[in-house]
PDB file of C-alpha atoms (C1' of nucleotides) in Angstrom:
ATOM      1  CA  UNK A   1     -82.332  28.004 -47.981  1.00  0.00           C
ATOM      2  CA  UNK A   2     -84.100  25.651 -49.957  1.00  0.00           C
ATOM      3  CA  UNK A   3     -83.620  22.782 -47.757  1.00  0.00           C
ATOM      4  CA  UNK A   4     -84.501  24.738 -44.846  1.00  0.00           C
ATOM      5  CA  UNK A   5     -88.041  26.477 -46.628  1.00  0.00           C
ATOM      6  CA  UNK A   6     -88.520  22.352 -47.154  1.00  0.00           C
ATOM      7  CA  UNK A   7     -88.389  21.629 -43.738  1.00  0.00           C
ATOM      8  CA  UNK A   8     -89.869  24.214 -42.412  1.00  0.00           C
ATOM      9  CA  UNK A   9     -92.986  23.957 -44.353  1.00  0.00           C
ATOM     10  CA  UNK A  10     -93.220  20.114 -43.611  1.00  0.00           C
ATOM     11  CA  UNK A  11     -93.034  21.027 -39.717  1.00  0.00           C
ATOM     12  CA  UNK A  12     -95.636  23.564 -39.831  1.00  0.00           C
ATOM     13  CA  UNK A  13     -98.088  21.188 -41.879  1.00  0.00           C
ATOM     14  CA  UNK A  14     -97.685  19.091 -38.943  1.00  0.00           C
ATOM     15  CA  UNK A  15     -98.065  21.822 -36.701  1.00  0.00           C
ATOM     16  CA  UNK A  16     -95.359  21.751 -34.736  1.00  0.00           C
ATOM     17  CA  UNK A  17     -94.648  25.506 -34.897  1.00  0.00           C
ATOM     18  CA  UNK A  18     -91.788  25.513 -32.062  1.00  0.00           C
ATOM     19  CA  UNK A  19     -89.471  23.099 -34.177  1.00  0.00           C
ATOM     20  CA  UNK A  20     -90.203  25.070 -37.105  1.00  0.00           C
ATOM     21  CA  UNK A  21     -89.619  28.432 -35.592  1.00  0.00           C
ATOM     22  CA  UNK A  22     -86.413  26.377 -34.126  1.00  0.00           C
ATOM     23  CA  UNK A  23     -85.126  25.782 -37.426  1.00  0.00           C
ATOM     24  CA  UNK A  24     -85.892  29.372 -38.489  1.00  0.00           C
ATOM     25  CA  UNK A  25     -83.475  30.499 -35.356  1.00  0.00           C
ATOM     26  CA  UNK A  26     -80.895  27.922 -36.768  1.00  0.00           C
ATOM     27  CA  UNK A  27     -80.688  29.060 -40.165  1.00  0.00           C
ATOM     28  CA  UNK A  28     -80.028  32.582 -39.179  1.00  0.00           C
ATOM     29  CA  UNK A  29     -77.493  31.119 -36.460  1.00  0.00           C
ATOM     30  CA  UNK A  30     -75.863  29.820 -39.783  1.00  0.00           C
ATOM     31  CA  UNK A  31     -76.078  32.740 -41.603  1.00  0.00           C
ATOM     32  CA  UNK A  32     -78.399  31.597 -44.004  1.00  0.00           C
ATOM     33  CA  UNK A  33     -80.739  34.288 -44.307  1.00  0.00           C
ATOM     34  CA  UNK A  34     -84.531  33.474 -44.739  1.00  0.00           C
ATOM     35  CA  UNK A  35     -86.132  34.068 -48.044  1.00  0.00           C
ATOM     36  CA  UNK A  36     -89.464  35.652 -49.132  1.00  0.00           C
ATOM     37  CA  UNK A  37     -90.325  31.970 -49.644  1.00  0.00           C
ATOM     38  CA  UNK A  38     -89.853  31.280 -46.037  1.00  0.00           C
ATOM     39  CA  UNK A  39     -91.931  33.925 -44.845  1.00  0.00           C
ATOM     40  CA  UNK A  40     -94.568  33.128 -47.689  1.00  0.00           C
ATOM     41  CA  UNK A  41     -94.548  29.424 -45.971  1.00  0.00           C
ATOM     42  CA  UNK A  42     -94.976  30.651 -42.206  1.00  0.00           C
ATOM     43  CA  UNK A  43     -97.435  33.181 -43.198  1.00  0.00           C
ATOM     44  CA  UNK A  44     -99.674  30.702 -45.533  1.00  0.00           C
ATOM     45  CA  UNK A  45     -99.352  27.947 -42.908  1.00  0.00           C
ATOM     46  CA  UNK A  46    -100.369  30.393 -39.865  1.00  0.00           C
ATOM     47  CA  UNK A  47    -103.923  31.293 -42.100  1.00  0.00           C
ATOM     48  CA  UNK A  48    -104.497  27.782 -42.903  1.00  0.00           C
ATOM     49  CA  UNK A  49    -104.209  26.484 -39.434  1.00  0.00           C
ATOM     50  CA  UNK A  50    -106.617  29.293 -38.299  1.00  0.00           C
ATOM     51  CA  UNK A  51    -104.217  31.817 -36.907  1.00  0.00           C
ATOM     52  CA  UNK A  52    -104.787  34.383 -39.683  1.00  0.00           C
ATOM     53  CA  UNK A  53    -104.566  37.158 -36.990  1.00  0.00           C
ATOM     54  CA  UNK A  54    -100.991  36.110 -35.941  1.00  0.00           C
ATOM     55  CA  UNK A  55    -100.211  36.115 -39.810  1.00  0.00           C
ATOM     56  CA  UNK A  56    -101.602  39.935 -40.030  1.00  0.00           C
ATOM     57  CA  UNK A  57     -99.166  40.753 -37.217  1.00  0.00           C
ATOM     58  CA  UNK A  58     -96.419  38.656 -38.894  1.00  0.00           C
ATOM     59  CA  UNK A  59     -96.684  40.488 -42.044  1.00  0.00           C
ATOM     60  CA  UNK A  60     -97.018  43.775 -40.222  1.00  0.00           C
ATOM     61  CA  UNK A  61     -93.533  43.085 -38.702  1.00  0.00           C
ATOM     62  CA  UNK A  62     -92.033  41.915 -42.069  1.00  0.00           C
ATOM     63  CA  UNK A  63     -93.166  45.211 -43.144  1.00  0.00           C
ATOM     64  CA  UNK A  64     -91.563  47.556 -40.549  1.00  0.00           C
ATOM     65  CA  UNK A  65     -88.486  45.490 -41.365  1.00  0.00           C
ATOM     66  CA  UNK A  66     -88.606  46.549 -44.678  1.00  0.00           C
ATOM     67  CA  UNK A  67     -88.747  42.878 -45.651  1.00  0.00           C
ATOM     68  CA  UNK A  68     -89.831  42.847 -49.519  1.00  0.00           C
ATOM     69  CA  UNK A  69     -92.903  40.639 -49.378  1.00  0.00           C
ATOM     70  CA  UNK A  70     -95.072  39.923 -52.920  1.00  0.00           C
ATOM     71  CA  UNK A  71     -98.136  38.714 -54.541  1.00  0.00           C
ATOM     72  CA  UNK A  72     -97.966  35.641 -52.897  1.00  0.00           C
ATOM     73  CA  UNK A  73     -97.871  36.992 -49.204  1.00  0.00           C
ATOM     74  CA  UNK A  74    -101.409  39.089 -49.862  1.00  0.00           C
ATOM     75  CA  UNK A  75    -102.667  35.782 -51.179  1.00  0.00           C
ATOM     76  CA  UNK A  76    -102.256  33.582 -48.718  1.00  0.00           C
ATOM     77  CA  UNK A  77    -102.962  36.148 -46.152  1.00  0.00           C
ATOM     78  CA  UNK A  78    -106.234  37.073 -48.031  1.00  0.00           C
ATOM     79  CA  UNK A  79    -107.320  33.578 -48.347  1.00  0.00           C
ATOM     80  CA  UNK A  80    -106.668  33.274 -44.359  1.00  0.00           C
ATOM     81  CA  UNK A  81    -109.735  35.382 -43.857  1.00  0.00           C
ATOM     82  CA  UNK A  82    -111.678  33.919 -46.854  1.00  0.00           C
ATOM     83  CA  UNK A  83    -110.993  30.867 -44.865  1.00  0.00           C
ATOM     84  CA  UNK A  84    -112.321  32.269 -41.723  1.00  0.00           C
ATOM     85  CA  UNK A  85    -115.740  33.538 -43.422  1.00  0.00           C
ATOM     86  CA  UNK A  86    -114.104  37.043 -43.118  1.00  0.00           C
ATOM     87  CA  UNK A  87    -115.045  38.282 -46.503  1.00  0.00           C
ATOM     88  CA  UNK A  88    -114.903  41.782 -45.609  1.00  0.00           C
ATOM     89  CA  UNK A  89    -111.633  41.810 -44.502  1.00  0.00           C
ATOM     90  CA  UNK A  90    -110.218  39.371 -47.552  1.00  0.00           C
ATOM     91  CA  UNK A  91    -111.600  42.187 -49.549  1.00  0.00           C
ATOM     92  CA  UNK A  92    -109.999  44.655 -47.929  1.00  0.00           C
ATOM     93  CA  UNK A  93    -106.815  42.693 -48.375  1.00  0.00           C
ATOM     94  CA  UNK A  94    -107.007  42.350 -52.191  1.00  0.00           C
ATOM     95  CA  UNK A  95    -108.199  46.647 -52.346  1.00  0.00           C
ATOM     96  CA  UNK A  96    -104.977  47.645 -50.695  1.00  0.00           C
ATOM     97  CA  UNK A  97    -103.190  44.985 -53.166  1.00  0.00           C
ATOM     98  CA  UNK A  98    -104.256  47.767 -56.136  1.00  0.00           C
ATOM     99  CA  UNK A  99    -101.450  48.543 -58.520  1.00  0.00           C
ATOM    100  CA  UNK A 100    -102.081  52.229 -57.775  1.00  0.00           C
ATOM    101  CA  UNK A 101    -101.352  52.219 -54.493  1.00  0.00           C
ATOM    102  CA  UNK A 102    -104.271  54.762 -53.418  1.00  0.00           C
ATOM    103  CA  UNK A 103    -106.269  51.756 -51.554  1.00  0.00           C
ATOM    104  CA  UNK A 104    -103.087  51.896 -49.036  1.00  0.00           C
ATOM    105  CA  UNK A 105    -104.436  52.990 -46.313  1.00  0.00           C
ATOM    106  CA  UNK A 106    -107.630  50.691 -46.437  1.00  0.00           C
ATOM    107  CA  UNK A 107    -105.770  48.180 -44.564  1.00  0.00           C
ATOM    108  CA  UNK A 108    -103.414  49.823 -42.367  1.00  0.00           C
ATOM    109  CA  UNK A 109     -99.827  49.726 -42.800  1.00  0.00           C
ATOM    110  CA  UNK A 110    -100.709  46.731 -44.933  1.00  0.00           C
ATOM    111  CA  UNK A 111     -98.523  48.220 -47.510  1.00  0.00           C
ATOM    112  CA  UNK A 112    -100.394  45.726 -50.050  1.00  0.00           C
ATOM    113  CA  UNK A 113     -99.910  48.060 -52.735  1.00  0.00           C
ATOM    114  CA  UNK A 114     -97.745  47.881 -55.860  1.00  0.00           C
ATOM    115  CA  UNK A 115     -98.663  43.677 -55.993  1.00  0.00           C
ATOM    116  CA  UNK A 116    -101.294  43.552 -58.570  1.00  0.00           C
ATOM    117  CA  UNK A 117    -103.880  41.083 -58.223  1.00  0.00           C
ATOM    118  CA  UNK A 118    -102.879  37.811 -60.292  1.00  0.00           C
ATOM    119  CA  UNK A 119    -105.223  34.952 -61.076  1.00  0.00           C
ATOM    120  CA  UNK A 120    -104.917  33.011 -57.724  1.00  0.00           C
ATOM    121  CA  UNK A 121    -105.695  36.427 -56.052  1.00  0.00           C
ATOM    122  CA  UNK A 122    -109.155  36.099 -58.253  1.00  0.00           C
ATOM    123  CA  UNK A 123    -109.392  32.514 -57.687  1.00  0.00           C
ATOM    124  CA  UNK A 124    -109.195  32.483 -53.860  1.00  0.00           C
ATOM    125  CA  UNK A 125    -111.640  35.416 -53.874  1.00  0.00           C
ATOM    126  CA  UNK A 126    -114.017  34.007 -55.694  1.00  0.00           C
ATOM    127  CA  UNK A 127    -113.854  30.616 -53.717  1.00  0.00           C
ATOM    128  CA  UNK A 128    -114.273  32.613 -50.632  1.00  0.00           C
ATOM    129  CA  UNK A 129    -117.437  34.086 -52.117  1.00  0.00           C
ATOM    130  CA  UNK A 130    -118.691  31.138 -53.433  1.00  0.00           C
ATOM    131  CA  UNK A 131    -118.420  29.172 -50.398  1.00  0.00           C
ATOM    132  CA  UNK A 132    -120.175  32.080 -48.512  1.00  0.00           C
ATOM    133  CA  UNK A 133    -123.071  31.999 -50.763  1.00  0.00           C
ATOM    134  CA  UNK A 134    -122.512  35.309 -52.745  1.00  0.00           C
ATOM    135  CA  UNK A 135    -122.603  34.064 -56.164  1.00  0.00           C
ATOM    136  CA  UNK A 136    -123.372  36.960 -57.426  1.00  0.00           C
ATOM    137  CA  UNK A 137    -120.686  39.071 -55.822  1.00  0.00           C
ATOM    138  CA  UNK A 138    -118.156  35.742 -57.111  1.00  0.00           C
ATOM    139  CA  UNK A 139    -119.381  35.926 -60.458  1.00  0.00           C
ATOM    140  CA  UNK A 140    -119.398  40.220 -60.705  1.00  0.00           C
ATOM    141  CA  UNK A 141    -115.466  39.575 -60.037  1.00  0.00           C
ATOM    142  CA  UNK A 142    -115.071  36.477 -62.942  1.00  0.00           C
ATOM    143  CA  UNK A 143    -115.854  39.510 -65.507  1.00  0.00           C
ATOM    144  CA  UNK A 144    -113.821  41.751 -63.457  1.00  0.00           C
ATOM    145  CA  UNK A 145    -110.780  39.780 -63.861  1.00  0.00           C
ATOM    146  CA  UNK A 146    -111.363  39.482 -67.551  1.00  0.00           C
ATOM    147  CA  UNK A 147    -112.019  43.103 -68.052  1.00  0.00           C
ATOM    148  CA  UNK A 148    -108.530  43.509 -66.538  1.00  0.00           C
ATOM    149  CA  UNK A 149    -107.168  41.068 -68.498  1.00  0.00           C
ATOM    150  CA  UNK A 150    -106.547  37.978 -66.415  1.00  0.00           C
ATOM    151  CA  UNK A 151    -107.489  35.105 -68.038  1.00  0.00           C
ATOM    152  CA  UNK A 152    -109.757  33.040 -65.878  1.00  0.00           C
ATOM    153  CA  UNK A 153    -107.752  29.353 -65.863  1.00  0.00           C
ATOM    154  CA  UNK A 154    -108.953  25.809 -65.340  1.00  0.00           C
ATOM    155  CA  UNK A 155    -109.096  26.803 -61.352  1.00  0.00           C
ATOM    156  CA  UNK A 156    -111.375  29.617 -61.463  1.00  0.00           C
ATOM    157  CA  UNK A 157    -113.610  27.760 -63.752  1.00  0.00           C
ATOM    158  CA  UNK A 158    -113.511  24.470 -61.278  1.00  0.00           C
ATOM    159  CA  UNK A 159    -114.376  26.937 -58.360  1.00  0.00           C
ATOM    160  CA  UNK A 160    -117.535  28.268 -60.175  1.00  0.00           C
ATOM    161  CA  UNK A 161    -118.304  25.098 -61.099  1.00  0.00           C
ATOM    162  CA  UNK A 162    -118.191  23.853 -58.066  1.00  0.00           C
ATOM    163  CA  UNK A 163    -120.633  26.976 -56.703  1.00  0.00           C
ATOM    164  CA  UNK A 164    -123.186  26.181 -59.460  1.00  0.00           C
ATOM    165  CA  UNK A 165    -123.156  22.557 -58.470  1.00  0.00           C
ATOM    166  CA  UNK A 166    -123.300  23.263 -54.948  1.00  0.00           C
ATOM    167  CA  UNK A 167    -126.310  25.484 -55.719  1.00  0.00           C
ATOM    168  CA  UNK A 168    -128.277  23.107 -57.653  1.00  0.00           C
ATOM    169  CA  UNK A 169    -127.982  25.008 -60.832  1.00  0.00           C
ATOM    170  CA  UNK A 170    -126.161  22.416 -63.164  1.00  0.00           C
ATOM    171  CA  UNK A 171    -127.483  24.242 -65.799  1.00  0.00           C
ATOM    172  CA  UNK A 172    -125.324  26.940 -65.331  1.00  0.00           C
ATOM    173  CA  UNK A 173    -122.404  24.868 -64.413  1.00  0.00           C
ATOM    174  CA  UNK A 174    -123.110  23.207 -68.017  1.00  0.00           C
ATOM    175  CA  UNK A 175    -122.495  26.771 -69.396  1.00  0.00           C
ATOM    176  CA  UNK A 176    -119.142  27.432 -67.548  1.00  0.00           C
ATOM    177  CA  UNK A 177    -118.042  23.979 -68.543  1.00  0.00           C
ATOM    178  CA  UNK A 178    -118.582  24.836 -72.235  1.00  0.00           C
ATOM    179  CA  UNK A 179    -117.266  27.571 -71.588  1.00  0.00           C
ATOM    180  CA  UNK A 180    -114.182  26.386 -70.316  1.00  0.00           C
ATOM    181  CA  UNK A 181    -114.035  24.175 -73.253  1.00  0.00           C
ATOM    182  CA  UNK A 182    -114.581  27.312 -75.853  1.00  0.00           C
ATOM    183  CA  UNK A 183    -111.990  29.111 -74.455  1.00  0.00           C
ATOM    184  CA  UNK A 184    -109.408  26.314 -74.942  1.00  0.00           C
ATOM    185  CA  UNK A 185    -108.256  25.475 -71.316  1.00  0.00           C
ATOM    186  CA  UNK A 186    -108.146  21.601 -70.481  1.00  0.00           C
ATOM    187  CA  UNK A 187    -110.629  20.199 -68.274  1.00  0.00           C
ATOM    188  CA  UNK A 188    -108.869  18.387 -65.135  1.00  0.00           C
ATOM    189  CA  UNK A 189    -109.672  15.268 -63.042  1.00  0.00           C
ATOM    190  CA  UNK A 190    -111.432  18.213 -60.450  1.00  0.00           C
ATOM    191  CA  UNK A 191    -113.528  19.832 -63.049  1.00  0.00           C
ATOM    192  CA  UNK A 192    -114.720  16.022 -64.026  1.00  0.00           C
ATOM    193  CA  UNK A 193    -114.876  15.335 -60.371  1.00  0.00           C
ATOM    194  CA  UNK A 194    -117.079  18.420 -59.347  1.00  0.00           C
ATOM    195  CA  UNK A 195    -119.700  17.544 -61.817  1.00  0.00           C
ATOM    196  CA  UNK A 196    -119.881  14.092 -61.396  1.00  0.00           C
ATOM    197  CA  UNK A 197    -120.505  15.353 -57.590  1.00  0.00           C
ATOM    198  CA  UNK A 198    -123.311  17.603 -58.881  1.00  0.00           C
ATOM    199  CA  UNK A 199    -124.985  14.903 -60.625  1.00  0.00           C
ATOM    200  CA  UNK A 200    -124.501  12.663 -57.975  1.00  0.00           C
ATOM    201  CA  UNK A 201    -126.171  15.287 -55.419  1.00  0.00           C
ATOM    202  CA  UNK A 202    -128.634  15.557 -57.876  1.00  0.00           C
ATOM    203  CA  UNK A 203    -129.214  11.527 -57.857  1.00  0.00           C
ATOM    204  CA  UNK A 204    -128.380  11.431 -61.811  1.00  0.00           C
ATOM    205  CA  UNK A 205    -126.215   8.727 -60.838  1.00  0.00           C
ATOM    206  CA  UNK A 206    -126.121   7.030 -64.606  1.00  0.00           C
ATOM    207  CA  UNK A 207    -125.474  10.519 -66.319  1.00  0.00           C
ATOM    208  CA  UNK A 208    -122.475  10.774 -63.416  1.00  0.00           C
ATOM    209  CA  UNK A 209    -120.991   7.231 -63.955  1.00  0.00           C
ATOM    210  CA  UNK A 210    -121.252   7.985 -67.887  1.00  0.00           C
ATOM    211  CA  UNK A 211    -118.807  11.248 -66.904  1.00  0.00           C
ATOM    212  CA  UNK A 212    -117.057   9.065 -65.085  1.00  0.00           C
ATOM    213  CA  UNK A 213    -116.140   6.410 -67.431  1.00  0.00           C
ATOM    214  CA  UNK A 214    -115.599   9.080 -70.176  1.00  0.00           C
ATOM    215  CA  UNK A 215    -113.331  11.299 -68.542  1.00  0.00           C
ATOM    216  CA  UNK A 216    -110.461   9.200 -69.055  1.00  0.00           C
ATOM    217  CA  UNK A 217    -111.398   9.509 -73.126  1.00  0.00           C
ATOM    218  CA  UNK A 218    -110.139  13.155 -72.552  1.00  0.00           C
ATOM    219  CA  UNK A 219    -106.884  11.897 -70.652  1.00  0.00           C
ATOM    220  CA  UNK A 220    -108.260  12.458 -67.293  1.00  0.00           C
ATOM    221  CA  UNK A 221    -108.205   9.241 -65.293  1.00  0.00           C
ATOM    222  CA  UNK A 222    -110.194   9.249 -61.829  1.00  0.00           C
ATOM    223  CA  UNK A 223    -108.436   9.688 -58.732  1.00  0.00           C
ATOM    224  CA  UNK A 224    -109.423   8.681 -55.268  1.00  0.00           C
ATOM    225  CA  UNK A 225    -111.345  11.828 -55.096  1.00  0.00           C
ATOM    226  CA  UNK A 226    -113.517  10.760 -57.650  1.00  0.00           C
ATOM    227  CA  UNK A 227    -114.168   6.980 -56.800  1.00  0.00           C
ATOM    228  CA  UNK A 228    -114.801   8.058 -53.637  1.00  0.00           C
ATOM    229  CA  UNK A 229    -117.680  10.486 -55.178  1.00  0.00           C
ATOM    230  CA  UNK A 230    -119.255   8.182 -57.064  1.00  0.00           C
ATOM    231  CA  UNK A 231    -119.069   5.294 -54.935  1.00  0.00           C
ATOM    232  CA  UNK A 232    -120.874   7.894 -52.125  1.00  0.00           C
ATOM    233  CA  UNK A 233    -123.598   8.438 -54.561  1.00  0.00           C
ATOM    234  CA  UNK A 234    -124.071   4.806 -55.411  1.00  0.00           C
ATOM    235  CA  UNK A 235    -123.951   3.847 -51.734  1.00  0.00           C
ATOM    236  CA  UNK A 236    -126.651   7.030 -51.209  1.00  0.00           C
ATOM    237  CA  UNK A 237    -128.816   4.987 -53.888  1.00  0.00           C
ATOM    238  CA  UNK A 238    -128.166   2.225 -52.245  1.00  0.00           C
ATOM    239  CA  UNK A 239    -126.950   0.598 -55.509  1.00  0.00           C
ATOM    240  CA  UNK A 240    -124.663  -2.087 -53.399  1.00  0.00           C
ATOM    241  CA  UNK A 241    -123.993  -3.587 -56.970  1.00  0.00           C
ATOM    242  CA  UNK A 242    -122.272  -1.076 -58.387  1.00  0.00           C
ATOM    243  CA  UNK A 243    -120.543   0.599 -55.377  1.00  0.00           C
ATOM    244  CA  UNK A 244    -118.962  -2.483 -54.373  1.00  0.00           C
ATOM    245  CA  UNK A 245    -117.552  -2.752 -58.043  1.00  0.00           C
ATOM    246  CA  UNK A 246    -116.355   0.588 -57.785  1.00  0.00           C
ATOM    247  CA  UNK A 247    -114.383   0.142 -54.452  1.00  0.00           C
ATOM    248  CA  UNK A 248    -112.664  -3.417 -55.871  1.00  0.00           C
ATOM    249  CA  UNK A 249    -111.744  -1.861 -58.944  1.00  0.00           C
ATOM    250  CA  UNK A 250    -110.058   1.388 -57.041  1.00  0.00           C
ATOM    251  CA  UNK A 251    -108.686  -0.671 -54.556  1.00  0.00           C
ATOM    252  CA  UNK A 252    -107.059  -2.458 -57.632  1.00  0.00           C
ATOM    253  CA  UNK A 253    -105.605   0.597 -58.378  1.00  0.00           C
ATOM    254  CA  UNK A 254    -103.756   1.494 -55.343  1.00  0.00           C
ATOM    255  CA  UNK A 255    -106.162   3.753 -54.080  1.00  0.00           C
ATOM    256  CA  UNK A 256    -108.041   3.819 -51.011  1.00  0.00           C
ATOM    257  CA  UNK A 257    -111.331   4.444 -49.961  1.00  0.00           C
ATOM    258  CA  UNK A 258    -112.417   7.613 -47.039  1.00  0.00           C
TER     259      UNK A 258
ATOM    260  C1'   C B   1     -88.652  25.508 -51.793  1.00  0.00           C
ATOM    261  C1'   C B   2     -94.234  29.134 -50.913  1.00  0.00           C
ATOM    262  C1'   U B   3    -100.400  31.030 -52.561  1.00  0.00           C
ATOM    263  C1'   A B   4    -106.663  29.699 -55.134  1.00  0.00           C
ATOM    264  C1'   C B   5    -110.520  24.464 -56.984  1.00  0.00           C
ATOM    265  C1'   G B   6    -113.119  18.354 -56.089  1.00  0.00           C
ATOM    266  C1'   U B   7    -114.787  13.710 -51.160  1.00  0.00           C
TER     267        U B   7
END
RNA sequence: CCUACGU
């Protein structure tokens, strides 16, 4: 099965969706049955390639077959819509997923219920709300979470972050970062990468090269993602100097540029 | 072997 989950979910990424289904046809030719994992992979793969309504009906068949689905199904389905600016029904998504399973009928024969909301069903909210502009209504479920007793991790913290930084307000995302700090969780090469992307947006390009030479101090060491950020911002300053540096020295490291 | 964050 695992092989097979392995292979399907490379085909899919690809998008080549008849091979994939192929496979699925052989491995129940074979007797091997399909796992939740397998549907998990066809559902999340059908919501990230845009098809979130073919995912709905998927998971509305797995359902009528009795097929035990789980948290991870009503994730990726719900970030299919978040993904498709579909806020309202994302939200519906994550209502029905209530532990008590009132909010059932919500979403119709969703059956949602009974998988409590974990935090990557917070997480991909949020992100959804943050990247439609409702900070507010992203930030009203960060003390949500916490008043159910999910600890917000180093992701949800990167997406608000990211939402303060987007918005200008790197005051705020100075808060959250302390915050993130107070509350003991590790900053990652993303949360470093996010605000030097803030700052460079902001044109504080020395503050953001000082973050990004002292990152690595707390054992986070740039990635392509962040050389590429900072060289942008240079080349937006039209600091040829230092970008050019940049790109020699990441190119030294095996990494290339976008 | 599957789900949320950075260009």
């Amino acid at each position: 099965v695992v092989t097979y989950n392995s292979l399907i979910h490379g085909l899919c990424k690809l998008g080549c969706w008849k091979e994939a289904l192929m496979l699925l046809n052989e491995m129940v030719y074979c007797s091997v049955a399909p796992s939740i994992v397998t549907y998990n992979i066809l559902i999340d793969q059908l919501c990230k390639q845009g098809m979130v309504k073919k995912a709905r009906c998927y998971v509305g068949m797995l359902v009528r077959r009795c097929v035990e689905l789980n948290v991870i199904t009503y994730n990726s389905l719900m970030n299919g819509y978040c993904l498709q600016n579909q806020m309202n029904q994302a939200r519906k998504v994550f209502d029905a997923m209530e532990t008590h399973g009132e909010a059932l009928e919500l979403f119709k024969n969703l059956s949602a219920s009974g998988y409590p909301q974990d935090v990557v069903t917070y997480g991909t909210l949020l992100d959804g709300f943050c990247k439609n502009g409702c900070v507010d209504i992203a930030l009203a479920l960060f003390y949500e979470m916490q008043r159910k007793m999910l600890k917000p991790n180093c992701v949800v913290y990167n997406i608000l972050i990211d939402c303060m930084c987007k918005a200008g307000r790197l005051e705020d995302a100075g808060m959250l970062f302390s915050r993130l700090v107070n509350e003991g969780l590790q900053p990652n090469v993303n949360t470093y990468t996010i605000i030097i992307c803030g700052l460079c947006d902001k044109g504080l390009l020395n503050k953001a090269y000082e973050v990004f030479r002292e990152m690595e101090n707390f054992v986070c060491f740039p990635d392509s993602a962040s050389y590429n950020v900072i060289i942008r911002g240079f080349l937006r300053q039209r600091n040829l100097q230092r970008a050019t540096e940049l790109i020699q020295e990441m190119f030294s490291k095996g990494f290339s540029v976008d």
